[in-house]
Every structure is written in C-alpha cells, then in structure tokens.
Short mmCIF file of C-alpha atoms in Angstrom, two decimals:
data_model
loop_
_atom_site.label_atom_id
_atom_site.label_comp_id
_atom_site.label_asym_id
_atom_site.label_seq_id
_atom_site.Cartn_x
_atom_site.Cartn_y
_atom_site.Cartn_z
CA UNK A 1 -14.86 113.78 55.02
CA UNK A 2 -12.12 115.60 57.00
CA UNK A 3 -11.70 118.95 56.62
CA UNK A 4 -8.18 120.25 56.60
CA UNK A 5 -6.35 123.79 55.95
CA UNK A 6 -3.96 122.08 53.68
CA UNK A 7 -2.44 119.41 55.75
CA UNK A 8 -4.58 116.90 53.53
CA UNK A 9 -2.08 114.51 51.63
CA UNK A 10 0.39 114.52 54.92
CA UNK A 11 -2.79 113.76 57.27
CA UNK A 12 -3.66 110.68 54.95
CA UNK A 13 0.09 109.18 55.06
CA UNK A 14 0.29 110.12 58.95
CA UNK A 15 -2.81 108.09 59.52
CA UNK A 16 -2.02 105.12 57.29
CA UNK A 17 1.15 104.85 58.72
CA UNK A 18 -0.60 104.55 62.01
CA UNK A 19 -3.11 101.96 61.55
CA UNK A 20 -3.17 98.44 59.85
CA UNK A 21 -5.25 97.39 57.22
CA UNK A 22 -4.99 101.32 55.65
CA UNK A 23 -3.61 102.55 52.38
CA UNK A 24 -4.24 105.90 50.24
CA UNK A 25 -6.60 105.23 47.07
CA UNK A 26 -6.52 108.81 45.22
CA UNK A 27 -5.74 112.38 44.96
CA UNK A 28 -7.50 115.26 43.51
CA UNK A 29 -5.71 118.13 42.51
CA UNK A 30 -7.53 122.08 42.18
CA UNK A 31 -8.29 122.99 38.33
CA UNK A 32 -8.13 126.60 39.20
CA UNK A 33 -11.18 127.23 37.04
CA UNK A 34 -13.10 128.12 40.60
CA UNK A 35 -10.16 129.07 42.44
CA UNK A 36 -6.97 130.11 40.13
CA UNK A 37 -4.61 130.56 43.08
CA UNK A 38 -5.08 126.91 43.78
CA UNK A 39 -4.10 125.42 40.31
CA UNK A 40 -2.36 122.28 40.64
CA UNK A 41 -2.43 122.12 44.76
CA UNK A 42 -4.26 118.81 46.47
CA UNK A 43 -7.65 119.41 46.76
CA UNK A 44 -8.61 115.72 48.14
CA UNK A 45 -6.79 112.59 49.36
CA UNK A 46 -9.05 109.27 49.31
CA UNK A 47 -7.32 106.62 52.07
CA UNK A 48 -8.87 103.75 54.34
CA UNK A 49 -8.10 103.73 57.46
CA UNK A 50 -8.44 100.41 59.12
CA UNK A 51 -10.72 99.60 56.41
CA UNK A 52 -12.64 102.46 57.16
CA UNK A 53 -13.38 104.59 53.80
CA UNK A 54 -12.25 108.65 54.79
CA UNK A 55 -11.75 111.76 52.05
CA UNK A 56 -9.38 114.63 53.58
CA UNK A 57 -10.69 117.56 52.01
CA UNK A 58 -7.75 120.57 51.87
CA UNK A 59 -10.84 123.19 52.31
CA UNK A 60 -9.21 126.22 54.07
CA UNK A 61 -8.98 127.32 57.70
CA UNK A 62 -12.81 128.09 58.86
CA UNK A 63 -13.21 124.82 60.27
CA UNK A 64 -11.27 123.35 62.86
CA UNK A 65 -11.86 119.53 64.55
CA UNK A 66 -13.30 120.24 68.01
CA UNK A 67 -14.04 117.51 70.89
CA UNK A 68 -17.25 117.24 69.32
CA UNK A 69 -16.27 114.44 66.56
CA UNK A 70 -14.09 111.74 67.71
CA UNK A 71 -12.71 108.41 66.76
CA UNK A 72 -13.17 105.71 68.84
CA UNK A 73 -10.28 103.03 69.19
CA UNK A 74 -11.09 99.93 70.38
CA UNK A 75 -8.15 97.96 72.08
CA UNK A 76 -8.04 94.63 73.70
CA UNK A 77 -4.43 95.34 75.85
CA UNK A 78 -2.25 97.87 77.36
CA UNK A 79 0.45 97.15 74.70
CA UNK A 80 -2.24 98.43 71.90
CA UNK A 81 -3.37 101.63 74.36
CA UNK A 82 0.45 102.63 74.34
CA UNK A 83 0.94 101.85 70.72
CA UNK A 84 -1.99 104.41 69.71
CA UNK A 85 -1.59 106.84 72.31
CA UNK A 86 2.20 107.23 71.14
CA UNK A 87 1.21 107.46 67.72
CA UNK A 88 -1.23 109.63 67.77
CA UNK A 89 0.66 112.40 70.53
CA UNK A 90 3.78 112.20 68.75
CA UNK A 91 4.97 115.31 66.52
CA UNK A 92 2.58 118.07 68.09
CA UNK A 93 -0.35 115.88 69.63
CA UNK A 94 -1.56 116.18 73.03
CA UNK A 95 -2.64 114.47 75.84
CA UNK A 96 -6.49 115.47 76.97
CA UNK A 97 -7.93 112.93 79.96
CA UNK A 98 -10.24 110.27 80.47
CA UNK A 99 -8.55 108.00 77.45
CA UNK A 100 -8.66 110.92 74.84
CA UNK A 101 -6.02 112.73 72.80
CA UNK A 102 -6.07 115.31 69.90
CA UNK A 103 -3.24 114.23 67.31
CA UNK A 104 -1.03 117.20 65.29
CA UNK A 105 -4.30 118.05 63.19
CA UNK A 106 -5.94 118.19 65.86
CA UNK A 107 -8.33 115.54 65.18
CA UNK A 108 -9.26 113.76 69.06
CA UNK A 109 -9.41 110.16 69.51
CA UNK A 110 -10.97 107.79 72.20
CA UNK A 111 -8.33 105.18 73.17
CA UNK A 112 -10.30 103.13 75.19
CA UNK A 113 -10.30 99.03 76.62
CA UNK A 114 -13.76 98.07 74.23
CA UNK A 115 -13.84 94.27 75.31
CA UNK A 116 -13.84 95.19 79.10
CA UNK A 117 -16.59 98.21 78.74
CA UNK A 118 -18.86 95.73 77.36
CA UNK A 119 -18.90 93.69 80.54
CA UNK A 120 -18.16 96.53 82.87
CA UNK A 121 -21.81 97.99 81.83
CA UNK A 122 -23.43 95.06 83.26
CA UNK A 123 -22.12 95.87 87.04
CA UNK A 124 -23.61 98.71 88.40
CA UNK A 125 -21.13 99.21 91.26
CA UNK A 126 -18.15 98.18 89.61
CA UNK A 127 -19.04 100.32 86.61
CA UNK A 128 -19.01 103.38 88.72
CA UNK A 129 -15.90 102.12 90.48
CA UNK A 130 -13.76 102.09 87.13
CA UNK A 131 -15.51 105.32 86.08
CA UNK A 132 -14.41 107.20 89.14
CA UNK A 133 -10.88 105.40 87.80
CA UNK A 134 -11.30 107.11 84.56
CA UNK A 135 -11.64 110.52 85.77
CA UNK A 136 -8.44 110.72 87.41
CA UNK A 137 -6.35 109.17 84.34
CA UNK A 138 -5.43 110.61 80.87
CA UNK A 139 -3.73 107.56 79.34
CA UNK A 140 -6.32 104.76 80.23
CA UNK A 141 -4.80 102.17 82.56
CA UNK A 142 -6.22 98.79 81.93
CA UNK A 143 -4.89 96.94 85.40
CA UNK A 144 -6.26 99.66 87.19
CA UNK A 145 -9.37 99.61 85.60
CA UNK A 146 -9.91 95.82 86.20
CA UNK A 147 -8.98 96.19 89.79
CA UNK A 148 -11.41 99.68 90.47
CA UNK A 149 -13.98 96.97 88.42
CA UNK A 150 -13.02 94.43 90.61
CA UNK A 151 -13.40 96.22 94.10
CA UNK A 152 -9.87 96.10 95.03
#
C-alpha cells in the first residue's frame, strides 16, 4: 500500500509507464457515505509494477514517504542505471547519493548494480574499496565500481 495525498491514479500511470511487465488492474472511487466531500474522487488505484502487486491509497497528507521505505532496483548495466535514474528524477525528482533518488512523490529508490554486489560481498578488501567508491557518487557508476573492486 502507498499512501498518497491525492496523487494516486497519476502515481500508478507514472510508475507503469516506467517499468516493464506493469499495468493498472482497478480503481476505487469514495462513496461519500464516510466522507461526503470525497464523493466520486479516487480513493484506490490497484497496478503491478514489474509484476509486483501495489494499491496507491489517496489517504490525505499526514503521511509522507521518508528514506525509511525504499525500492530496490536491481540492474545488470549502466544503460539500465541511466534508464531508471532518468525516469525516476524526471518532472520534480531528485538526486540523493550513494545510488538513491526520491521520484516527484517522493517515494526513494535504490538504483543499484545487484549481479556485481553479490560477488563483491565475497572480497573483503575489494568490497570496502567499491564502498569507499559509493560514498563519493550519487548516480552509481558501474566501471568505476569494478575497477575500485578490482584494485585499480
């Protein structure tokens, strides 16, 4: 469930515009029994995202997304890293560091190079080479990466 002000139906689209193997299932519109002033708005928008089951839930503003959730996004190349990290900055998103960025709901996202990690983890030194790397980047660089990785 994602909670939005009432960015609900437009955060659904954004995201399955964004990401392959996504499409919008259903929407729920307010009765107004509970809340009259509400009759007829979107109340909920059912989508997958990358096969991924999500609800965004137009709830009001006392909740906001906070580096404390994220989405992780695993990518295999630098092509993929730019493709999200465009994506997901463009129309209001920001940059953060270290392979993160918040998009216009303000919903934060790990962009990060999953298939190298996994073999990164098993080097002690080289793993603390590329995360000395990381620190210093926003946008995740995969050549550097391999080369802090590699020693060189």
């Amino acid at each position: 469930m994602l909670w939005f002000d009432n960015q609900a139906e437009e955060a659904a689209n954004f995201y399955v515009s964004v990401f392959t193997n996504s499409k919008n299932k259903q929407i729920t519109h307010y009765t107004g029994e509970d809340l009259p002033e509400k009759r007829g708005q979107v109340m909920t928008v059912s989508f997958e995202m990358n096969g991924q089951e999500f609800t965004a839930l137009n709830g009001g503003q006392q909740f906001k997304f906070t580096e404390a959730g994220s989405f992780v996004i695993n990518c295999d190349t630098q092509e993929e890293t730019d493709y999200y990290w465009e994506k997901l900055t463009a129309g209001g998103g920001k940059e953060v560091e270290c392979g993160w960025v918040a998009d216009k709901y303000g919903l934060f996202w790990q962009i990060i190079p999953a298939k190298f990690f996994a073999e990164w983890v098993k080097d002690a030194a080289g793993l603390q080479r590329v995360t000395h790397e990381v620190w210093q980047m926003t946008k995740l660089d995969l050549a550097k990466l391999q080369k802090a990785f590699a020693g060189k």
